[in-house]
PDB file of C-alpha atoms in Angstrom:
ATOM      1  CA  UNK R   1     -24.967  -3.356   5.032  1.00 92.00           C
ATOM      2  CA  UNK R   2     -23.710  -6.039   2.683  1.00 95.00           C
ATOM      3  CA  UNK R   3     -25.947  -8.128   0.451  1.00 96.00           C
ATOM      4  CA  UNK R   4     -25.192 -11.773   1.160  1.00 92.00           C
ATOM      5  CA  UNK R   5     -25.783 -13.750  -0.967  1.00 90.00           C
ATOM      6  CA  UNK R   6     -25.166 -11.373  -3.896  1.00 92.00           C
ATOM      7  CA  UNK R   7     -28.136  -9.740  -5.601  1.00 98.00           C
ATOM      8  CA  UNK R   8     -29.578 -10.912  -8.913  1.00 98.00           C
ATOM      9  CA  UNK R   9     -30.409  -8.547 -11.771  1.00 98.00           C
ATOM     10  CA  UNK R  10     -33.784  -8.503 -13.498  1.00 99.00           C
ATOM     11  CA  UNK R  11     -36.039  -6.236 -15.539  1.00 99.00           C
ATOM     12  CA  UNK R  12     -39.292  -4.861 -14.161  1.00 99.00           C
ATOM     13  CA  UNK R  13     -42.424  -5.942 -16.003  1.00 99.00           C
ATOM     14  CA  UNK R  14     -44.870  -4.228 -13.663  1.00 98.00           C
ATOM     15  CA  UNK R  15     -45.426  -3.249 -10.042  1.00 98.00           C
ATOM     16  CA  UNK R  16     -48.967  -3.736  -8.753  1.00 97.00           C
ATOM     17  CA  UNK R  17     -50.998  -3.947  -5.536  1.00 96.00           C
ATOM     18  CA  UNK R  18     -48.158  -1.912  -3.961  1.00 93.00           C
ATOM     19  CA  UNK R  19     -46.277  -4.937  -2.660  1.00 97.00           C
ATOM     20  CA  UNK R  20     -45.929  -7.089  -5.785  1.00 98.00           C
ATOM     21  CA  UNK R  21     -43.641  -6.795  -8.806  1.00 99.00           C
ATOM     22  CA  UNK R  22     -43.444  -9.049 -11.841  1.00 99.00           C
ATOM     23  CA  UNK R  23     -39.868  -9.319 -13.097  1.00 99.00           C
ATOM     24  CA  UNK R  24     -37.977 -10.970 -15.942  1.00 99.00           C
ATOM     25  CA  UNK R  25     -34.519 -12.406 -15.323  1.00 98.00           C
ATOM     26  CA  UNK R  26     -31.654 -12.278 -17.798  1.00 96.00           C
ATOM     27  CA  UNK R  27     -32.286 -15.892 -18.837  1.00 97.00           C
ATOM     28  CA  UNK R  28     -35.858 -15.037 -19.838  1.00 98.00           C
ATOM     29  CA  UNK R  29     -37.626 -16.638 -16.880  1.00 98.00           C
ATOM     30  CA  UNK R  30     -40.160 -14.619 -14.910  1.00 98.00           C
ATOM     31  CA  UNK R  31     -41.194 -14.390 -11.257  1.00 98.00           C
ATOM     32  CA  UNK R  32     -43.215 -12.289  -8.838  1.00 99.00           C
ATOM     33  CA  UNK R  33     -41.124 -10.482  -6.231  1.00 99.00           C
ATOM     34  CA  UNK R  34     -42.091  -8.853  -2.954  1.00 98.00           C
ATOM     35  CA  UNK R  35     -41.887  -5.047  -3.009  1.00 98.00           C
ATOM     36  CA  UNK R  36     -41.337  -3.869   0.582  1.00 97.00           C
ATOM     37  CA  UNK R  37     -42.387  -0.287  -0.082  1.00 97.00           C
ATOM     38  CA  UNK R  38     -45.868   1.058   0.776  1.00 94.00           C
ATOM     39  CA  UNK R  39     -45.342   4.391  -0.989  1.00 94.00           C
ATOM     40  CA  UNK R  40     -46.100   5.428  -4.551  1.00 97.00           C
ATOM     41  CA  UNK R  41     -42.477   4.791  -5.628  1.00 98.00           C
ATOM     42  CA  UNK R  42     -42.834   7.753  -7.982  1.00 97.00           C
ATOM     43  CA  UNK R  43     -40.179   7.574 -10.698  1.00 97.00           C
ATOM     44  CA  UNK R  44     -38.883   4.195  -9.530  1.00 98.00           C
ATOM     45  CA  UNK R  45     -41.300   1.637 -10.959  1.00 98.00           C
ATOM     46  CA  UNK R  46     -41.186   2.226 -14.697  1.00 98.00           C
ATOM     47  CA  UNK R  47     -41.607  -0.976 -16.752  1.00 98.00           C
ATOM     48  CA  UNK R  48     -38.267  -1.926 -18.272  1.00 98.00           C
ATOM     49  CA  UNK R  49     -36.229  -0.622 -15.326  1.00 98.00           C
ATOM     50  CA  UNK R  50     -33.176  -2.622 -14.261  1.00 98.00           C
ATOM     51  CA  UNK R  51     -33.610  -4.079 -10.768  1.00 98.00           C
ATOM     52  CA  UNK R  52     -31.567  -6.007  -8.239  1.00 99.00           C
ATOM     53  CA  UNK R  53     -33.279  -8.705  -6.187  1.00 99.00           C
ATOM     54  CA  UNK R  54     -32.397 -10.743  -3.120  1.00 98.00           C
ATOM     55  CA  UNK R  55     -33.542 -14.339  -2.675  1.00 97.00           C
ATOM     56  CA  UNK R  56     -34.681 -15.980   0.547  1.00 94.00           C
ATOM     57  CA  UNK R  57     -34.193 -19.668   1.272  1.00 92.00           C
ATOM     58  CA  UNK R  58     -37.047 -19.637   3.796  1.00 93.00           C
ATOM     59  CA  UNK R  59     -39.529 -22.286   2.586  1.00 92.00           C
ATOM     60  CA  UNK R  60     -42.371 -20.583   4.489  1.00 93.00           C
ATOM     61  CA  UNK R  61     -42.173 -17.439   2.372  1.00 94.00           C
ATOM     62  CA  UNK R  62     -44.741 -17.183  -0.402  1.00 95.00           C
ATOM     63  CA  UNK R  63     -42.383 -15.065  -2.514  1.00 98.00           C
ATOM     64  CA  UNK R  64     -38.705 -15.993  -2.508  1.00 97.00           C
ATOM     65  CA  UNK R  65     -37.539 -12.833  -4.277  1.00 98.00           C
ATOM     66  CA  UNK R  66     -37.420  -9.313  -2.789  1.00 98.00           C
ATOM     67  CA  UNK R  67     -36.863  -6.099  -4.735  1.00 99.00           C
ATOM     68  CA  UNK R  68     -33.855  -4.234  -3.256  1.00 99.00           C
ATOM     69  CA  UNK R  69     -32.477  -1.719  -5.790  1.00 99.00           C
ATOM     70  CA  UNK R  70     -33.470   0.022  -9.007  1.00 99.00           C
ATOM     71  CA  UNK R  71     -31.281   1.891 -11.495  1.00 98.00           C
ATOM     72  CA  UNK R  72     -32.734   5.329 -12.330  1.00 98.00           C
ATOM     73  CA  UNK R  73     -29.787   6.409 -14.478  1.00 96.00           C
ATOM     74  CA  UNK R  74     -28.278   8.979 -12.118  1.00 95.00           C
ATOM     75  CA  UNK R  75     -28.119   6.597  -9.151  1.00 97.00           C
ATOM     76  CA  UNK R  76     -29.085   3.254  -7.761  1.00 98.00           C
ATOM     77  CA  UNK R  77     -32.011   3.663  -5.366  1.00 99.00           C
ATOM     78  CA  UNK R  78     -32.788   1.454  -2.390  1.00 98.00           C
ATOM     79  CA  UNK R  79     -36.517   0.710  -2.492  1.00 98.00           C
ATOM     80  CA  UNK R  80     -36.721  -1.678   0.485  1.00 97.00           C
ATOM     81  CA  UNK R  81     -38.023   0.623   3.232  1.00 96.00           C
ATOM     82  CA  UNK R  82     -37.428  -2.054   5.861  1.00 92.00           C
ATOM     83  CA  UNK R  83     -33.674  -1.700   5.411  1.00 96.00           C
ATOM     84  CA  UNK R  84     -33.601   1.949   6.531  1.00 97.00           C
ATOM     85  CA  UNK R  85     -33.829   1.234  10.270  1.00 97.00           C
ATOM     86  CA  UNK R  86     -31.081  -1.382  10.101  1.00 97.00           C
ATOM     87  CA  UNK R  87     -28.821   0.942   8.110  1.00 98.00           C
ATOM     88  CA  UNK R  88     -29.204   3.767  10.627  1.00 98.00           C
ATOM     89  CA  UNK R  89     -28.764   1.389  13.560  1.00 98.00           C
ATOM     90  CA  UNK R  90     -25.556  -0.035  12.102  1.00 97.00           C
ATOM     91  CA  UNK R  91     -24.220   3.465  11.456  1.00 97.00           C
ATOM     92  CA  UNK R  92     -24.949   4.558  15.036  1.00 98.00           C
ATOM     93  CA  UNK R  93     -23.254   1.472  16.469  1.00 96.00           C
ATOM     94  CA  UNK R  94     -20.316   1.951  14.103  1.00 96.00           C
ATOM     95  CA  UNK R  95     -19.858   5.568  15.182  1.00 96.00           C
ATOM     96  CA  UNK R  96     -20.666   6.952  11.736  1.00 96.00           C
ATOM     97  CA  UNK R  97     -23.322   9.415  12.927  1.00 98.00           C
ATOM     98  CA  UNK R  98     -21.553  11.890  15.174  1.00 96.00           C
ATOM     99  CA  UNK R  99     -24.806  13.580  16.186  1.00 97.00           C
ATOM    100  CA  UNK R 100     -26.067  10.330  17.741  1.00 98.00           C
ATOM    101  CA  UNK R 101     -22.856   9.065  19.329  1.00 96.00           C
ATOM    102  CA  UNK R 102     -21.978   8.436  22.963  1.00 94.00           C
ATOM    103  CA  UNK R 103     -25.033   6.524  24.153  1.00 97.00           C
ATOM    104  CA  UNK R 104     -24.698   3.385  26.238  1.00 97.00           C
ATOM    105  CA  UNK R 105     -27.601   1.335  24.876  1.00 98.00           C
ATOM    106  CA  UNK R 106     -29.764   1.121  21.762  1.00 98.00           C
ATOM    107  CA  UNK R 107     -33.185  -0.497  21.629  1.00 98.00           C
ATOM    108  CA  UNK R 108     -35.533  -1.070  18.697  1.00 97.00           C
ATOM    109  CA  UNK R 109     -39.301  -0.734  18.340  1.00 96.00           C
ATOM    110  CA  UNK R 110     -39.948   0.548  21.866  1.00 96.00           C
ATOM    111  CA  UNK R 111     -43.544   1.424  22.767  1.00 94.00           C
ATOM    112  CA  UNK R 112     -44.236   5.127  23.296  1.00 91.00           C
ATOM    113  CA  UNK R 113     -46.812   7.797  22.560  1.00 81.00           C
ATOM    114  CA  UNK R 114     -50.318   6.757  21.574  1.00 81.00           C
ATOM    115  CA  UNK R 115     -50.106   3.090  20.596  1.00 81.00           C
ATOM    116  CA  UNK R 116     -46.889   3.700  18.663  1.00 89.00           C
ATOM    117  CA  UNK R 117     -43.380   2.299  18.609  1.00 94.00           C
ATOM    118  CA  UNK R 118     -40.268   4.386  18.162  1.00 97.00           C
ATOM    119  CA  UNK R 119     -37.836   2.979  15.604  1.00 97.00           C
ATOM    120  CA  UNK R 120     -34.722   3.444  17.744  1.00 98.00           C
ATOM    121  CA  UNK R 121     -34.271   4.516  21.364  1.00 98.00           C
ATOM    122  CA  UNK R 122     -30.849   5.572  22.647  1.00 98.00           C
ATOM    123  CA  UNK R 123     -30.255   5.594  26.401  1.00 98.00           C
ATOM    124  CA  UNK R 124     -27.429   6.717  28.662  1.00 97.00           C
ATOM    125  CA  UNK R 125     -27.407   7.588  32.388  1.00 96.00           C
ATOM    126  CA  UNK R 126     -25.606  10.863  31.699  1.00 94.00           C
ATOM    127  CA  UNK R 127     -28.006  12.359  29.150  1.00 95.00           C
ATOM    128  CA  UNK R 128     -31.648  12.487  28.038  1.00 96.00           C
ATOM    129  CA  UNK R 129     -33.041   9.560  26.072  1.00 97.00           C
ATOM    130  CA  UNK R 130     -33.054  10.005  22.287  1.00 98.00           C
ATOM    131  CA  UNK R 131     -36.198   8.932  20.423  1.00 98.00           C
ATOM    132  CA  UNK R 132     -35.372   8.397  16.737  1.00 98.00           C
ATOM    133  CA  UNK R 133     -37.954   8.047  13.974  1.00 97.00           C
ATOM    134  CA  UNK R 134     -36.381   6.826  10.704  1.00 98.00           C
ATOM    135  CA  UNK R 135     -37.866   7.767   7.329  1.00 98.00           C
ATOM    136  CA  UNK R 136     -36.745   6.126   4.085  1.00 98.00           C
ATOM    137  CA  UNK R 137     -36.520   8.740   1.309  1.00 98.00           C
ATOM    138  CA  UNK R 138     -36.476   7.747  -2.367  1.00 98.00           C
ATOM    139  CA  UNK R 139     -38.295  10.528  -4.231  1.00 99.00           C
ATOM    140  CA  UNK R 140     -36.370  13.005  -6.390  1.00 98.00           C
ATOM    141  CA  UNK R 141     -38.304  15.058  -8.947  1.00 98.00           C
ATOM    142  CA  UNK R 142     -35.718  17.819  -9.330  1.00 98.00           C
ATOM    143  CA  UNK R 143     -31.987  17.371  -9.897  1.00 97.00           C
ATOM    144  CA  UNK R 144     -30.162  17.129  -6.584  1.00 98.00           C
ATOM    145  CA  UNK R 145     -33.319  17.415  -4.446  1.00 99.00           C
ATOM    146  CA  UNK R 146     -34.703  14.580  -2.315  1.00 99.00           C
ATOM    147  CA  UNK R 147     -38.296  14.829  -1.103  1.00 99.00           C
ATOM    148  CA  UNK R 148     -40.515  13.090   1.452  1.00 98.00           C
ATOM    149  CA  UNK R 149     -43.117  11.658   1.387  1.00 97.00           C
ATOM    150  CA  UNK R 150     -43.891  10.276  -2.076  1.00 97.00           C
ATOM    151  CA  UNK R 151     -47.571   9.770  -1.123  1.00 96.00           C
ATOM    152  CA  UNK R 152     -49.908  10.942   1.624  1.00 94.00           C
ATOM    153  CA  UNK R 153     -49.050   9.510   5.041  1.00 89.00           C
ATOM    154  CA  UNK R 154     -51.449   9.948   7.955  1.00 82.00           C
ATOM    155  CA  UNK R 155     -49.086   7.987  10.180  1.00 87.00           C
ATOM    156  CA  UNK R 156     -46.261  10.382   9.360  1.00 90.00           C
ATOM    157  CA  UNK R 157     -48.052  13.389  10.844  1.00 92.00           C
ATOM    158  CA  UNK R 158     -48.981  11.323  13.908  1.00 93.00           C
ATOM    159  CA  UNK R 159     -45.334  10.367  14.411  1.00 93.00           C
ATOM    160  CA  UNK R 160     -44.260  14.013  14.229  1.00 95.00           C
ATOM    161  CA  UNK R 161     -46.809  14.976  16.889  1.00 95.00           C
ATOM    162  CA  UNK R 162     -45.585  12.195  19.166  1.00 96.00           C
ATOM    163  CA  UNK R 163     -41.956  13.205  18.699  1.00 97.00           C
ATOM    164  CA  UNK R 164     -42.926  16.768  19.567  1.00 97.00           C
ATOM    165  CA  UNK R 165     -44.424  15.517  22.834  1.00 96.00           C
ATOM    166  CA  UNK R 166     -41.180  13.722  23.697  1.00 96.00           C
ATOM    167  CA  UNK R 167     -39.214  16.918  23.044  1.00 97.00           C
ATOM    168  CA  UNK R 168     -41.577  18.903  25.266  1.00 96.00           C
ATOM    169  CA  UNK R 169     -40.927  16.389  28.061  1.00 96.00           C
ATOM    170  CA  UNK R 170     -37.201  17.084  27.890  1.00 96.00           C
ATOM    171  CA  UNK R 171     -36.080  14.109  25.806  1.00 97.00           C
ATOM    172  CA  UNK R 172     -34.145  14.268  22.549  1.00 98.00           C
ATOM    173  CA  UNK R 173     -36.512  13.646  19.663  1.00 98.00           C
ATOM    174  CA  UNK R 174     -35.043  13.096  16.206  1.00 99.00           C
ATOM    175  CA  UNK R 175     -36.565  12.478  12.791  1.00 98.00           C
ATOM    176  CA  UNK R 176     -33.881  10.859  10.645  1.00 99.00           C
ATOM    177  CA  UNK R 177     -34.387  11.058   6.881  1.00 99.00           C
ATOM    178  CA  UNK R 178     -32.329   8.376   5.143  1.00 99.00           C
ATOM    179  CA  UNK R 179     -32.024   9.210   1.444  1.00 99.00           C
ATOM    180  CA  UNK R 180     -31.482   5.832  -0.206  1.00 99.00           C
ATOM    181  CA  UNK R 181     -29.830   7.301  -3.296  1.00 98.00           C
ATOM    182  CA  UNK R 182     -26.554   9.097  -4.041  1.00 98.00           C
ATOM    183  CA  UNK R 183     -27.613  11.792  -6.525  1.00 98.00           C
ATOM    184  CA  UNK R 184     -29.098  14.304  -4.048  1.00 98.00           C
ATOM    185  CA  UNK R 185     -27.397  17.058  -2.056  1.00 97.00           C
ATOM    186  CA  UNK R 186     -30.364  18.483  -0.127  1.00 98.00           C
ATOM    187  CA  UNK R 187     -33.842  17.478   0.993  1.00 98.00           C
ATOM    188  CA  UNK R 188     -37.206  19.072   1.689  1.00 98.00           C
ATOM    189  CA  UNK R 189     -40.780  17.983   2.497  1.00 98.00           C
ATOM    190  CA  UNK R 190     -42.993  17.303  -0.527  1.00 98.00           C
ATOM    191  CA  UNK R 191     -45.648  19.798   0.572  1.00 98.00           C
ATOM    192  CA  UNK R 192     -47.615  19.485  -2.670  1.00 98.00           C
ATOM    193  CA  UNK R 193     -48.028  15.744  -2.081  1.00 98.00           C
ATOM    194  CA  UNK R 194     -48.828  15.878   1.641  1.00 97.00           C
ATOM    195  CA  UNK R 195     -49.270  19.414   3.018  1.00 97.00           C
ATOM    196  CA  UNK R 196     -50.404  18.057   6.395  1.00 97.00           C
ATOM    197  CA  UNK R 197     -47.130  16.194   6.869  1.00 97.00           C
ATOM    198  CA  UNK R 198     -45.089  19.236   5.838  1.00 97.00           C
ATOM    199  CA  UNK R 199     -46.948  21.360   8.387  1.00 97.00           C
ATOM    200  CA  UNK R 200     -46.561  18.721  11.110  1.00 97.00           C
ATOM    201  CA  UNK R 201     -42.813  18.692  10.492  1.00 97.00           C
ATOM    202  CA  UNK R 202     -42.634  22.476  10.941  1.00 97.00           C
ATOM    203  CA  UNK R 203     -44.618  22.210  14.173  1.00 97.00           C
ATOM    204  CA  UNK R 204     -42.354  19.424  15.435  1.00 97.00           C
ATOM    205  CA  UNK R 205     -39.241  21.522  14.789  1.00 97.00           C
ATOM    206  CA  UNK R 206     -40.799  24.432  16.663  1.00 97.00           C
ATOM    207  CA  UNK R 207     -41.366  22.073  19.603  1.00 97.00           C
ATOM    208  CA  UNK R 208     -37.696  21.067  19.678  1.00 98.00           C
ATOM    209  CA  UNK R 209     -37.555  18.013  17.420  1.00 98.00           C
ATOM    210  CA  UNK R 210     -34.207  17.636  15.633  1.00 98.00           C
ATOM    211  CA  UNK R 211     -33.879  16.788  11.943  1.00 98.00           C
ATOM    212  CA  UNK R 212     -31.036  14.727  10.526  1.00 99.00           C
ATOM    213  CA  UNK R 213     -30.676  13.695   6.893  1.00 99.00           C
ATOM    214  CA  UNK R 214     -28.021  11.461   5.350  1.00 99.00           C
ATOM    215  CA  UNK R 215     -27.556  10.107   1.851  1.00 98.00           C
ATOM    216  CA  UNK R 216     -26.349   6.615   0.978  1.00 98.00           C
ATOM    217  CA  UNK R 217     -23.716   4.977  -1.170  1.00 97.00           C
ATOM    218  CA  UNK R 218     -25.298   2.082  -3.021  1.00 98.00           C
ATOM    219  CA  UNK R 219     -23.985  -0.806  -5.082  1.00 97.00           C
ATOM    220  CA  UNK R 220     -25.208  -4.335  -5.823  1.00 96.00           C
ATOM    221  CA  UNK R 221     -22.796  -5.438  -3.078  1.00 96.00           C
ATOM    222  CA  UNK R 222     -23.770  -3.122  -0.212  1.00 97.00           C
ATOM    223  CA  UNK R 223     -25.494   0.028   1.064  1.00 97.00           C
ATOM    224  CA  UNK R 224     -23.715   2.373   3.472  1.00 96.00           C
ATOM    225  CA  UNK R 225     -24.336   5.861   4.821  1.00 97.00           C
ATOM    226  CA  UNK R 226     -22.518   8.572   2.894  1.00 97.00           C
ATOM    227  CA  UNK R 227     -22.839  12.190   4.059  1.00 97.00           C
ATOM    228  CA  UNK R 228     -25.155  14.581   5.841  1.00 98.00           C
ATOM    229  CA  UNK R 229     -27.518  16.613   3.667  1.00 98.00           C
ATOM    230  CA  UNK R 230     -29.085  19.998   4.303  1.00 97.00           C
ATOM    231  CA  UNK R 231     -32.839  20.041   4.957  1.00 97.00           C
ATOM    232  CA  UNK R 232     -35.070  22.976   3.975  1.00 96.00           C
ATOM    233  CA  UNK R 233     -38.255  23.040   6.038  1.00 90.00           C
TER     234      UNK R 233
END
């Protein structure tokens, strides 16, 4: 996924109300940017951090700037959770995820379960449908270890239960953890942050849900999938 037009650098003044971030550009001017990340962003929102922002030309948007990347020293980190689905979709279409290859069609945001929508649905006449739930992972508190979630998520446990139901019905059900950073080599649930989610993930695996986890290569020019990571449940 390429950034077009190119991103603009800035310094973080503060993140507040979850979805807002005050930033200072290199020329000294300041602006409020949209932060498309509902999590705690633990370790990613320190005042003074170097950021990369995209700008929208849509006159209907209240905030023209969007926070895309942050430099944490060991890696750039993609903080825009909305980009995760598109990154995984592009990688599937491009044949970069061998485990999810060979399907005829791909659909987004398809209704299923109890008033939910699955992020991606793969279909092919010759095989079971594949229901894919994408999770954007940014937390790393220990060198080399990615963790999810970075805050409690009631919806996350609900999604795991619904994926488990799909697996029980004979479909493929996949939770895809996309680690939007390059400095991690394995991943595990953050059980101390959300024990209910960690338990729901174990139960989903026992029901037949598959787990995939990939890291990303990130630069101010583009984000692409990198390699598969091991997951310890």
